[in-house]
Short mmCIF file of C-alpha atoms in Angstrom, two decimals:
data_model
loop_
_atom_site.label_atom_id
_atom_site.label_comp_id
_atom_site.label_asym_id
_atom_site.label_seq_id
_atom_site.Cartn_x
_atom_site.Cartn_y
_atom_site.Cartn_z
CA MET A 1 115.97 79.49 101.93
CA SER A 2 115.07 76.40 103.91
CA TYR A 3 111.58 74.90 103.62
CA ASN A 4 109.73 72.24 105.58
CA VAL A 5 109.52 69.76 102.71
CA GLU A 6 107.97 66.94 104.74
CA ILE A 7 105.02 69.11 105.80
CA VAL A 8 104.47 70.10 102.21
CA LYS A 9 104.47 66.48 101.05
CA LEU A 10 102.00 65.43 103.72
CA LEU A 11 99.66 68.32 102.98
CA ILE A 12 99.64 67.65 99.25
CA ILE A 13 99.07 63.90 99.73
CA ALA A 14 96.22 64.59 102.17
CA TYR A 15 94.64 67.06 99.78
CA TYR A 16 94.63 64.70 96.81
CA LYS A 17 93.41 61.71 98.83
CA ILE A 18 90.49 63.68 100.19
CA MET A 19 89.65 65.35 96.87
CA LYS A 20 89.58 61.94 95.18
CA GLY A 21 87.23 60.64 97.86
CA SER A 22 89.59 57.95 99.14
CA VAL A 23 89.28 59.03 102.80
CA PHE A 24 85.90 60.63 103.46
CA THR A 25 82.91 61.83 101.51
CA PHE A 26 82.95 65.63 101.24
CA THR A 27 80.46 68.08 99.78
CA LEU A 28 81.72 70.66 97.26
CA GLN A 29 81.57 73.34 99.95
CA HIS A 30 83.62 71.20 102.33
CA LYS A 31 86.20 70.60 99.62
CA GLN A 32 86.49 74.32 98.87
CA VAL A 33 87.02 75.11 102.55
CA LEU A 34 89.58 72.31 102.81
CA PHE A 35 91.35 73.58 99.69
CA LEU A 36 91.70 77.07 101.14
CA SER A 37 92.81 75.73 104.53
CA ILE A 38 95.56 73.63 102.98
CA PHE A 39 96.64 76.59 100.86
CA ILE A 40 97.06 78.68 104.00
CA LEU A 41 99.03 75.90 105.68
CA LEU A 42 101.18 75.59 102.58
CA VAL A 43 101.98 79.27 102.79
CA PHE A 44 103.48 78.83 106.23
CA ALA A 45 105.20 75.58 105.25
CA PHE A 46 106.90 77.50 102.47
CA LEU A 47 107.83 80.54 104.54
CA PRO A 48 111.64 80.74 104.76
CA LYS A 49 113.20 80.12 108.13
CA ALA A 50 114.99 83.13 109.62
CA GLU A 51 114.51 85.21 106.47
CA ALA A 52 114.72 89.02 106.76
CA SER A 53 111.37 90.79 106.78
CA VAL A 54 110.14 92.36 103.55
CA TYR A 55 109.70 95.49 105.70
CA GLY A 56 113.42 95.72 106.41
CA ASP A 57 115.49 94.98 109.48
CA GLN A 58 114.85 98.33 111.18
CA THR A 59 111.89 99.32 113.34
CA LEU A 60 109.57 101.58 111.35
CA SER A 61 107.77 104.56 112.86
CA VAL A 62 106.76 108.14 112.10
CA GLY A 63 109.57 109.74 110.12
CA SER A 64 110.85 106.51 108.51
CA ARG A 65 111.26 106.62 104.74
CA GLY A 66 112.11 104.28 101.90
CA ALA A 67 111.04 101.24 99.92
CA ALA A 68 110.33 99.22 103.10
CA VAL A 69 107.74 101.83 104.11
CA SER A 70 106.19 101.66 100.62
CA VAL A 71 105.80 97.89 100.93
CA LEU A 72 104.35 98.31 104.43
CA GLN A 73 101.83 100.89 103.19
CA ASN A 74 100.86 98.71 100.25
CA ASP A 75 100.28 95.64 102.44
CA LEU A 76 98.37 97.54 105.14
CA THR A 77 96.06 99.11 102.56
CA ARG A 78 95.41 95.78 100.85
CA GLN A 79 94.49 94.29 104.23
CA GLY A 80 91.90 97.04 104.74
CA PHE A 81 93.97 99.43 106.89
CA ASN A 82 94.24 102.41 104.57
CA THR A 83 97.40 104.53 104.69
CA TYR A 84 95.93 106.97 102.15
CA GLY A 85 98.88 106.68 99.81
CA VAL A 86 101.92 104.53 99.03
CA ASP A 87 104.67 107.14 99.01
CA GLY A 88 107.41 105.63 101.18
CA ILE A 89 106.91 108.22 103.95
CA PHE A 90 105.78 106.98 107.37
CA ASP A 91 103.40 109.81 108.31
CA GLN A 92 100.45 110.15 110.68
CA ASN A 93 98.10 108.30 108.29
CA THR A 94 100.47 105.33 108.21
CA HIS A 95 100.84 105.52 111.99
CA ASN A 96 97.05 105.41 112.38
CA ALA A 97 96.78 102.46 109.98
CA VAL A 98 99.42 100.55 111.96
CA GLU A 99 97.59 101.24 115.22
CA ASN A 100 94.31 100.01 113.69
CA PHE A 101 96.02 96.84 112.48
CA GLN A 102 97.66 96.23 115.85
CA ARG A 103 94.34 96.73 117.61
CA ALA A 104 92.65 94.23 115.28
CA LYS A 105 95.39 91.65 115.90
CA GLY A 106 95.60 92.12 119.66
CA ILE A 107 99.12 93.53 119.52
CA GLN A 108 100.33 96.41 121.71
CA VAL A 109 98.92 99.51 120.05
CA ASP A 110 101.79 101.98 119.63
CA GLY A 111 101.91 102.62 115.85
CA ILE A 112 105.47 101.32 115.74
CA VAL A 113 106.31 98.49 113.35
CA GLY A 114 108.63 96.12 115.15
CA SER A 115 109.21 92.38 114.75
CA GLN A 116 105.83 91.34 116.19
CA THR A 117 103.82 93.68 113.97
CA LYS A 118 105.88 92.76 110.91
CA SER A 119 105.34 89.06 111.56
CA ALA A 120 101.60 89.50 112.07
CA LEU A 121 101.21 91.55 108.88
CA GLN A 122 103.24 89.06 106.85
CA GLU A 123 100.97 86.27 108.11
CA GLU A 124 97.90 88.19 106.95
CA VAL A 125 99.50 88.84 103.57
CA ALA A 126 100.33 85.12 103.25
CA LYS A 127 96.69 84.22 103.96
CA SER A 128 95.57 86.71 101.33
CA ILE A 129 97.95 85.17 98.80
CA ALA A 130 96.46 81.73 99.47
CA LEU A 131 92.94 83.09 99.17
CA ARG A 132 93.71 84.88 95.91
CA ALA A 133 95.28 81.72 94.52
CA SER A 134 92.23 79.62 95.36
CA LEU A 135 89.82 82.19 93.93
CA ARG A 136 91.89 83.29 90.94
CA TYR A 137 92.87 79.84 89.66
CA SER A 138 89.81 77.95 91.03
CA ASP A 139 90.04 74.95 93.36
CA GLN A 140 90.52 72.53 90.48
CA THR A 141 93.81 71.24 89.10
CA LEU A 142 94.53 72.90 85.74
CA SER A 143 96.22 71.06 82.88
CA ILE A 144 96.06 70.63 79.10
CA GLY A 145 92.42 70.77 78.04
CA SER A 146 91.26 73.01 80.91
CA ARG A 147 89.29 76.10 79.87
CA GLY A 148 87.76 79.19 81.40
CA GLU A 149 88.50 82.30 83.43
CA ALA A 150 90.86 80.48 85.78
CA VAL A 151 93.06 79.53 82.81
CA SER A 152 92.97 83.12 81.51
CA ALA A 153 94.10 84.37 84.92
CA LEU A 154 96.85 81.75 84.99
CA GLN A 155 98.05 82.74 81.50
CA ASP A 156 98.06 86.44 82.35
CA ASP A 157 100.04 85.94 85.57
CA LEU A 158 102.55 83.56 83.99
CA THR A 159 103.20 85.92 81.10
CA ARG A 160 103.65 88.92 83.38
CA GLN A 161 106.20 86.92 85.38
CA GLY A 162 108.21 86.27 82.21
CA PHE A 163 106.84 82.81 81.33
CA ASN A 164 104.99 83.59 78.12
CA THR A 165 101.90 81.55 77.22
CA TYR A 166 101.69 83.24 73.78
CA GLY A 167 98.21 84.55 74.38
CA VAL A 168 95.51 84.89 77.02
CA ASP A 169 92.61 82.92 75.56
CA GLY A 170 91.38 80.78 78.46
CA ILE A 171 92.47 77.57 76.73
CA PHE A 172 95.17 75.45 78.42
CA GLY A 173 97.14 74.32 75.37
CA GLN A 174 100.72 73.23 74.77
CA ASN A 175 102.09 76.78 75.03
CA THR A 176 100.54 77.21 78.47
CA HIS A 177 101.79 73.75 79.49
CA ASN A 178 105.33 74.74 78.44
CA ALA A 179 105.09 78.03 80.34
CA VAL A 180 103.95 76.20 83.48
CA GLU A 181 106.83 73.74 83.18
CA ASN A 182 109.33 76.60 82.78
CA PHE A 183 107.89 78.34 85.84
CA GLN A 184 107.95 75.13 87.89
CA ARG A 185 111.55 74.49 86.86
CA ALA A 186 112.54 78.02 87.87
CA LYS A 187 110.88 77.60 91.27
CA GLY A 188 112.26 74.13 91.97
CA ILE A 189 108.86 72.47 91.70
CA GLN A 190 108.31 69.15 89.90
CA ALA A 191 108.08 70.21 86.26
CA ASP A 192 104.99 68.35 85.03
CA GLY A 193 103.04 71.24 83.49
CA ILE A 194 100.12 70.59 85.84
CA VAL A 195 98.86 73.44 88.01
CA GLY A 196 98.05 72.06 91.43
CA PRO A 197 98.14 73.67 94.90
CA GLN A 198 101.92 74.01 95.10
CA THR A 199 102.25 75.68 91.69
CA LYS A 200 99.27 77.98 92.31
CA LEU A 201 100.72 79.11 95.60
CA ALA A 202 104.20 79.70 94.15
CA LEU A 203 102.78 81.76 91.27
CA GLN A 204 100.63 83.91 93.54
CA GLU A 205 103.68 84.50 95.75
CA GLU A 206 105.57 85.79 92.70
CA VAL A 207 102.63 88.00 91.72
CA ALA A 208 102.51 89.41 95.25
CA LYS A 209 106.25 90.11 95.16
CA SER A 210 105.88 91.93 91.84
CA ASN A 211 103.03 94.04 93.22
CA ALA A 212 105.09 94.99 96.26
CA TYR A 213 108.10 95.73 94.07
CA ARG A 214 106.03 98.04 91.86
CA ALA A 215 104.71 99.76 94.97
CA SER A 216 108.26 100.41 96.18
CA LEU A 217 109.14 101.85 92.77
CA THR A 218 106.28 104.32 93.13
CA TYR A 219 108.29 105.78 95.98
CA ASN A 220 111.64 105.53 94.21
CA ALA A 221 110.32 107.30 91.13
CA ASN A 222 109.68 110.41 93.23
CA THR A 223 112.93 110.53 95.16
CA ASN A 224 116.53 111.22 94.28
CA ASN A 225 118.11 107.77 94.59
CA ASN A 226 121.48 107.27 92.94
CA THR A 227 121.03 103.48 92.72
CA ASN A 228 118.22 103.92 90.18
CA THR A 229 118.29 105.09 86.61
CA THR A 230 115.68 106.48 84.24
CA VAL A 231 114.48 104.21 81.45
CA SER A 232 111.93 104.62 78.67
CA ARG A 233 109.25 107.13 79.59
CA GLY A 234 110.69 108.40 82.84
CA SER A 235 110.11 105.34 85.04
CA ARG A 236 112.79 104.18 87.43
CA THR A 237 114.00 100.69 88.04
CA ASP A 238 116.45 98.89 90.30
CA ILE A 239 119.62 98.42 88.26
CA HIS A 240 120.80 95.69 90.61
CA ARG A 241 117.79 93.48 89.86
CA TYR A 242 117.72 94.42 86.16
CA PRO A 243 121.39 95.04 85.25
CA HIS A 244 121.12 94.98 81.45
CA LEU A 245 119.92 97.86 79.27
CA SER A 246 118.26 97.19 75.92
CA LYS A 247 118.81 99.21 72.78
CA VAL A 248 116.48 102.11 72.05
CA ASN A 249 113.90 100.59 69.70
CA GLY A 250 112.53 103.74 68.09
CA GLU A 251 109.26 104.98 69.58
CA PHE A 252 108.86 101.67 71.43
CA GLY A 253 111.54 102.73 73.86
CA GLN A 254 114.17 101.11 76.00
CA PHE A 255 114.02 98.91 79.09
CA ARG A 256 116.18 97.26 81.67
CA TYR A 257 116.11 93.48 81.99
CA ARG A 258 117.77 90.43 83.49
CA SER A 259 118.67 87.19 81.75
CA LEU A 260 116.84 83.91 82.44
CA GLN A 261 117.51 80.36 81.32
CA GLY A 262 116.90 79.23 77.75
CA GLY A 263 117.46 82.60 76.11
CA ARG A 264 114.52 84.21 77.93
CA ILE A 265 114.69 87.57 79.68
CA GLU A 266 112.66 89.26 82.43
CA ILE A 267 111.85 92.91 81.72
CA ASP A 268 111.46 95.58 84.38
CA PRO A 269 107.79 95.20 85.42
CA VAL A 270 107.25 98.96 85.53
CA TRP A 271 108.09 99.21 81.82
CA VAL A 272 105.79 96.26 81.13
CA GLN A 273 102.93 97.84 83.06
CA GLU A 274 103.38 101.14 81.21
CA ASN A 275 103.80 99.75 77.70
CA ILE A 276 102.35 96.24 77.20
CA VAL A 277 98.60 95.97 76.64
CA THR A 278 96.21 93.10 75.87
CA ILE A 279 94.14 93.31 72.67
CA THR A 280 91.80 90.97 70.80
CA LEU A 281 92.78 90.25 67.21
CA PRO A 282 89.79 90.68 64.86
CA GLY A 283 88.81 87.53 63.03
CA LEU A 284 90.87 85.21 65.21
CA ASN A 285 89.14 86.51 68.36
CA ARG A 286 92.34 85.72 70.21
CA GLN A 287 93.81 87.85 72.95
CA VAL A 288 97.49 88.77 72.65
CA GLN A 289 99.84 91.18 74.39
CA VAL A 290 101.53 93.89 72.34
CA HIS A 291 103.19 97.27 72.77
CA LYS A 292 100.54 99.95 73.23
CA ASN A 293 101.97 101.98 70.33
CA ALA A 294 101.79 98.93 68.04
CA ALA A 295 98.23 97.94 69.00
CA PRO A 296 96.57 99.98 66.20
CA ASN A 297 98.80 98.29 63.60
CA PHE A 298 97.91 94.81 64.82
CA ILE A 299 94.20 95.60 64.88
CA HIS A 300 94.40 97.16 61.39
CA ALA A 301 96.22 94.13 59.95
CA PHE A 302 93.79 91.61 61.37
CA THR A 303 90.78 93.68 60.39
CA LEU A 304 92.04 93.49 56.81
CA ILE A 305 92.55 89.74 57.24
CA LYS A 306 89.07 89.30 58.70
CA LYS A 307 87.40 91.13 55.82
CA GLY A 308 89.73 90.24 52.95
CA THR A 309 89.93 87.52 50.33
CA ALA A 310 92.52 86.38 47.81
CA ASN A 311 92.25 84.75 44.41
CA ILE A 312 94.26 81.54 44.42
CA ASN A 313 94.19 79.41 41.27
CA GLY A 314 90.92 81.01 40.19
CA ARG A 315 89.21 80.50 43.54
CA GLU A 316 88.37 83.27 46.01
CA VAL A 317 89.41 82.29 49.52
CA PRO A 318 89.17 84.18 52.84
CA LEU A 319 92.46 85.56 54.12
CA LEU A 320 91.67 84.05 57.50
CA SER A 321 91.87 80.59 55.96
CA LEU A 322 95.54 81.24 55.12
CA ILE A 323 96.50 81.37 58.81
CA GLU A 324 97.26 77.94 60.23
CA THR A 325 99.24 79.04 63.30
CA MET A 326 99.99 82.32 65.04
CA ASP A 327 102.78 82.79 67.59
CA GLY A 328 104.11 85.75 69.52
CA THR A 329 103.48 88.50 70.02
CA TRP A 330 105.14 89.80 73.18
CA VAL A 331 107.82 87.25 73.99
CA PRO A 332 110.76 88.62 76.03
CA ARG A 333 113.75 86.76 74.63
CA HIS A 334 116.92 86.81 72.59
CA VAL A 335 116.89 86.25 68.84
CA MET A 336 116.36 82.54 68.18
CA TRP A 337 116.44 82.01 71.97
CA ASN A 338 120.23 82.37 71.78
CA PRO A 339 121.71 84.35 74.73
CA SER A 340 124.74 85.30 72.63
CA ARG A 341 122.54 87.20 70.17
CA GLY A 342 120.68 90.48 70.58
CA LEU A 343 117.12 90.90 71.79
CA SER A 344 114.26 89.92 69.50
CA ASN A 345 111.73 92.59 68.56
CA HIS A 346 109.20 90.26 70.18
CA SER A 347 110.62 91.59 73.47
CA TRP A 348 108.99 94.95 72.71
CA GLY A 349 105.68 93.38 71.64
CA THR A 350 106.03 94.63 68.08
CA ALA A 351 106.32 91.38 66.12
CA ILE A 352 104.23 88.35 65.21
CA ASP A 353 104.96 84.95 63.62
CA ILE A 354 102.45 83.42 61.21
CA ASN A 355 102.56 79.82 59.93
CA ALA A 356 105.91 79.14 61.57
CA ALA A 357 106.31 75.53 60.40
CA GLY A 358 108.50 75.41 57.32
CA ASN A 359 108.76 79.18 56.92
CA LEU A 360 112.07 80.00 58.54
CA ARG A 361 113.29 80.64 55.01
CA TYR A 362 113.02 82.95 52.01
CA VAL A 363 109.82 82.86 49.95
CA CYS A 364 110.47 83.78 46.33
CA PRO A 365 107.52 85.89 45.06
CA THR A 366 108.16 84.82 41.48
CA ASN A 367 108.28 81.10 42.18
CA GLU A 368 105.66 81.03 44.97
CA PRO A 369 103.09 83.74 44.13
CA ASN A 370 100.35 81.94 46.07
CA HIS A 371 102.33 81.39 49.25
CA PRO A 372 100.01 82.27 52.18
CA ASN A 373 102.57 84.46 53.95
CA LEU A 374 103.31 86.43 50.78
CA ILE A 375 99.60 87.05 50.26
CA LEU A 376 99.11 88.06 53.90
CA TRP A 377 102.06 90.45 53.60
CA GLU A 378 100.72 92.13 50.48
CA LYS A 379 97.07 92.32 51.52
CA ALA A 380 97.26 92.94 55.28
CA PHE A 381 100.58 93.39 57.03
CA LYS A 382 102.21 95.76 54.53
CA PRO A 383 99.17 98.12 54.40
CA ALA A 384 99.10 98.05 58.22
CA GLY A 385 102.70 99.26 58.48
CA PHE A 386 104.61 96.04 59.14
CA SER A 387 107.94 94.95 57.72
CA TRP A 388 108.33 91.37 56.50
CA GLY A 389 111.07 89.09 57.78
CA ASN A 390 111.39 87.55 54.32
CA ARG A 391 114.23 89.99 53.67
CA PHE A 392 116.34 88.10 56.23
CA ASN A 393 115.08 84.60 55.36
CA ASP A 394 112.30 84.49 57.97
CA ALA A 395 109.04 84.44 56.03
CA MET A 396 106.95 83.66 59.13
CA HIS A 397 107.91 86.95 60.79
CA TYR A 398 106.23 90.36 60.57
CA GLU A 399 107.36 93.32 62.68
CA ILE A 400 106.88 97.05 63.14
CA ILE A 401 109.98 99.24 62.94
CA ARG A 402 109.69 102.98 63.41
#
């Protein structure tokens, strides 16, 4: 892909100069309008030159079928031109929606999706992406120390794109900073961990692509397509995009995935959507993502931790006080981030790491009876159905195997 880098540089410089008040004095409303305008311009600056349409190379009309039609239906509906279903079949409803869109855009109204209609619809989608980015992540630059709903949205989107923030808590900490850097590196953006206009736009573009991809799979799941294969609970996924197949991890299933840098993996988003849920851990009041079948175990364990105490050297202490750090839970990766090793159970959202520092080792119950992780295992995680990684010299690790 070829991008107009100079336009991008000029737009970003202009944005920051104006936002800092070094050019003119702007009201908050003026700045918000300017922010959105520059976002929309950035969209077009980043559009690839001579790239094939996401709606395919063929003209689409009544009778057309396939993933390109699914994407078309999804985009038309999101722009307010309802096709009454995203099924990959170009029927009369889709024809009517196309005509309504063409009429609204001043294009020849024939219900046929050729290059002009495709281009116009892609422009509208690009504007929507920019608008969603400005609304979803706010018009402020996000970095370490930022808090609020915009940060929560950022964390959720990063994690769903395979850049795990280790929790969705609305607090921009080091884990979120690292996830942003990894995303920026993957997209060829300056990796500074700061979420400005360019990073927001790139992330919303990836979110939009994922949404369109899932929409196309809705069609594929109901057709006989030999390039797809069934995984987990009957979903279908593109084996060319996700060439690797995981082991069957008991009731937590199996998924297809592709390898990323640094020992990370990206899991088929359909499997993620069907199986990974967000819960709040009692006591910690922290949101984490786990496998839906493991959610009751996590909630049970942390309910016991919230309510429980332990006697240490004659003093009764809350179990919550024994937790210094908590990492995980759903982290798609290889064991120890090593691509030559198998997949970690964190990839299924069935594991959690407590008090990681200094605990990648064996804790001897006889010699260390008051070790926090031993107490947490006996009083919370074991009753909640977890196994303890202490058996393989990883005392920080608790996981569900069934």
